[in-house]
Amino acid sequence: SPYLGCEWLCAWAGHDGRRTRSRARGQNTVTDEQLIGEMLYERDIAAFAAADWSAVEGDFAPDAFVGYSMDVATGTWQIAFPDLAGYGQDWLRQARAMQGTEPDQIVEQLRSISRIADVSIRGDRALVRKEFDGDANGPDGLVHLCWTTYYFLSRTSGRWQITGFVGYLPTPDGRLSVL
């Protein structure tokens, strides 16, 4: 992959170059972080811009997956996606809503407004915080996207897969704006 050097780490960090990471007794390696970053940053953004769910579907553990979300209107927690099929449909809905914009522009916008803020790996489990904060072209013009998602990952047979997430959370300073 061309993103294994400093350029990749800088792109992975997001637009301001800040990135933090948690280490548990040296158990995780840069390779683990690179694999996770490639999945949750590079591959996700490229597939989203192309509205190509098949490019990322294999990054999920279908039998273990569940997605939790806060209902923005009521402030209550819910099991938003009890299975991967439902999440895949919503992911495609959101990706298609941006299809009036050139894919290269979507990639550029999402890279500039999102970042992997933290990766914590312990053994074969990982917790990743991804943040969004910035403007992107939406279905009705420019929209401000601002939220935090925590991803849960598991490594099986040497491969990291997403087992779930808690998404659409306010940023640490309390801001929230979703598509």
XYZ file of C-alpha atoms in Angstrom:
179
model
C 0.000 0.000 0.000
C 1.267 3.495 -0.773
C 0.090 4.707 2.644
C 2.639 2.889 4.792
C 4.954 5.863 5.283
C 4.635 9.304 6.820
C 2.207 10.483 4.131
C -0.231 7.748 5.134
C 0.032 8.573 8.821
C -0.503 12.261 8.117
C -3.547 11.536 5.935
C -4.879 9.109 8.541
C -4.535 11.706 11.278
C -6.935 14.075 9.583
C -6.714 17.665 8.491
C -4.894 19.076 11.520
C -2.259 16.379 11.834
C -3.235 15.429 15.405
C -3.530 11.779 16.295
C -3.479 9.899 19.525
C -3.209 6.225 20.256
C -3.408 3.989 23.285
C -0.944 1.180 23.817
C -1.481 -1.733 26.173
C 1.887 -3.063 27.325
C 3.277 -2.843 23.792
C 0.888 -5.504 22.469
C -0.194 -3.582 19.396
C 2.037 -2.711 16.502
C 2.024 0.021 13.920
C 0.979 -2.692 11.479
C -2.248 -3.291 13.430
C -2.960 0.427 13.499
C -2.207 0.712 9.784
C -4.553 -2.147 8.945
C -7.319 -0.621 11.047
C -6.708 2.848 9.635
C -6.732 1.521 6.089
C -10.100 -0.135 6.807
C -11.854 2.653 8.705
C -10.349 5.624 6.881
C -9.009 4.949 3.384
C -11.168 2.029 2.270
C -14.355 3.333 3.890
C -13.991 6.783 2.325
C -13.195 5.426 -1.159
C -16.092 2.951 -1.070
C -18.488 5.582 0.283
C -17.552 8.027 -2.484
C -18.216 5.305 -5.070
C -21.379 4.095 -3.248
C -19.812 0.610 -3.383
C -20.877 -1.346 -0.281
C -19.258 -4.526 -1.655
C -15.831 -2.873 -1.256
C -16.229 -2.706 2.546
C -18.799 -5.385 3.391
C -16.018 -7.890 4.093
C -14.595 -5.542 6.757
C -17.536 -6.444 9.002
C -18.171 -9.578 11.070
C -21.738 -10.316 9.919
C -22.622 -12.761 12.694
C -21.403 -10.449 15.461
C -22.326 -7.025 14.103
C -24.645 -4.577 15.865
C -24.799 -0.806 15.540
C -25.999 1.460 18.339
C -26.977 5.057 17.830
C -28.433 7.986 19.661
C -31.741 9.242 18.284
C -30.847 12.884 17.681
C -34.454 14.058 18.075
C -35.121 12.368 21.430
C -31.631 11.878 22.860
C -32.386 8.208 23.558
C -30.163 5.233 22.759
C -31.313 2.559 20.376
C -30.161 -0.526 18.563
C -30.173 1.188 15.200
C -28.776 -1.739 13.224
C -29.409 -5.187 14.739
C -27.767 -6.775 11.702
C -25.276 -5.960 8.992
C -27.841 -5.996 6.173
C -29.742 -3.069 7.694
C -26.566 -1.089 8.248
C -25.429 -1.775 4.687
C -28.711 -0.391 3.352
C -28.383 2.787 5.407
C -24.708 3.188 4.476
C -25.719 2.973 0.787
C -28.579 5.433 1.321
C -26.180 7.994 2.764
C -23.556 7.364 0.059
C -26.122 7.725 -2.725
C -27.352 10.985 -1.200
C -23.931 12.462 -1.990
C -23.752 11.107 -5.541
C -24.462 14.510 -7.107
C -20.856 15.332 -6.210
C -17.862 13.955 -8.107
C -16.370 10.928 -6.284
C -12.906 12.558 -6.103
C -14.442 15.605 -4.428
C -16.309 13.390 -1.919
C -13.027 11.626 -1.072
C -11.252 14.964 -0.634
C -14.038 16.376 1.543
C -14.316 13.294 3.770
C -10.543 13.098 4.206
C -10.454 16.737 5.252
C -13.289 16.476 7.806
C -12.676 13.061 9.367
C -9.893 11.516 11.367
C -9.037 8.449 13.380
C -8.716 10.127 16.776
C -7.762 7.133 18.896
C -6.929 3.446 18.511
C -6.781 1.188 21.554
C -5.778 -2.429 20.995
C -5.683 -5.155 23.620
C -4.956 -8.585 22.297
C -7.422 -9.369 19.526
C -9.845 -6.539 20.356
C -9.727 -2.911 19.313
C -11.677 0.236 20.099
C -11.392 3.048 17.559
C -12.721 6.596 17.800
C -13.421 8.297 14.472
C -14.459 11.936 14.388
C -16.147 14.037 11.724
C -16.145 17.821 11.808
C -16.508 19.933 8.686
C -18.504 20.764 5.603
C -19.363 18.363 2.783
C -21.766 18.343 -0.126
C -25.024 16.745 0.945
C -28.286 15.999 -0.845
C -29.451 19.616 -0.540
C -26.132 21.447 -0.809
C -23.348 22.025 1.670
C -23.940 20.492 5.122
C -21.899 20.563 8.296
C -21.097 17.069 9.563
C -20.039 16.803 13.165
C -20.133 13.581 15.197
C -18.065 10.868 16.848
C -18.304 7.113 16.311
C -16.692 4.373 18.395
C -15.977 1.175 16.461
C -15.485 -2.244 18.051
C -13.172 -4.606 16.178
C -12.038 -8.178 16.606
C -9.085 -9.941 15.018
C -9.840 -13.443 13.785
C -7.297 -15.517 11.871
C -5.069 -12.437 11.657
C -7.742 -10.201 10.112
C -9.433 -7.225 11.769
C -13.217 -6.954 11.361
C -15.796 -4.514 12.676
C -18.144 -6.182 15.159
C -20.147 -3.064 15.935
C -20.211 0.606 16.714
C -21.797 3.295 18.830
C -22.384 6.134 16.449
C -23.652 9.616 15.903
C -22.406 10.787 19.269
C -21.762 14.436 20.023
C -18.142 15.539 19.761
C -16.253 15.980 23.036
C -17.311 19.650 23.071
C -21.002 18.697 22.682
C -21.620 19.453 18.985
C -23.669 17.096 16.785
C -24.767 17.374 13.152
C -25.491 14.334 10.930
C -26.746 13.702 7.388
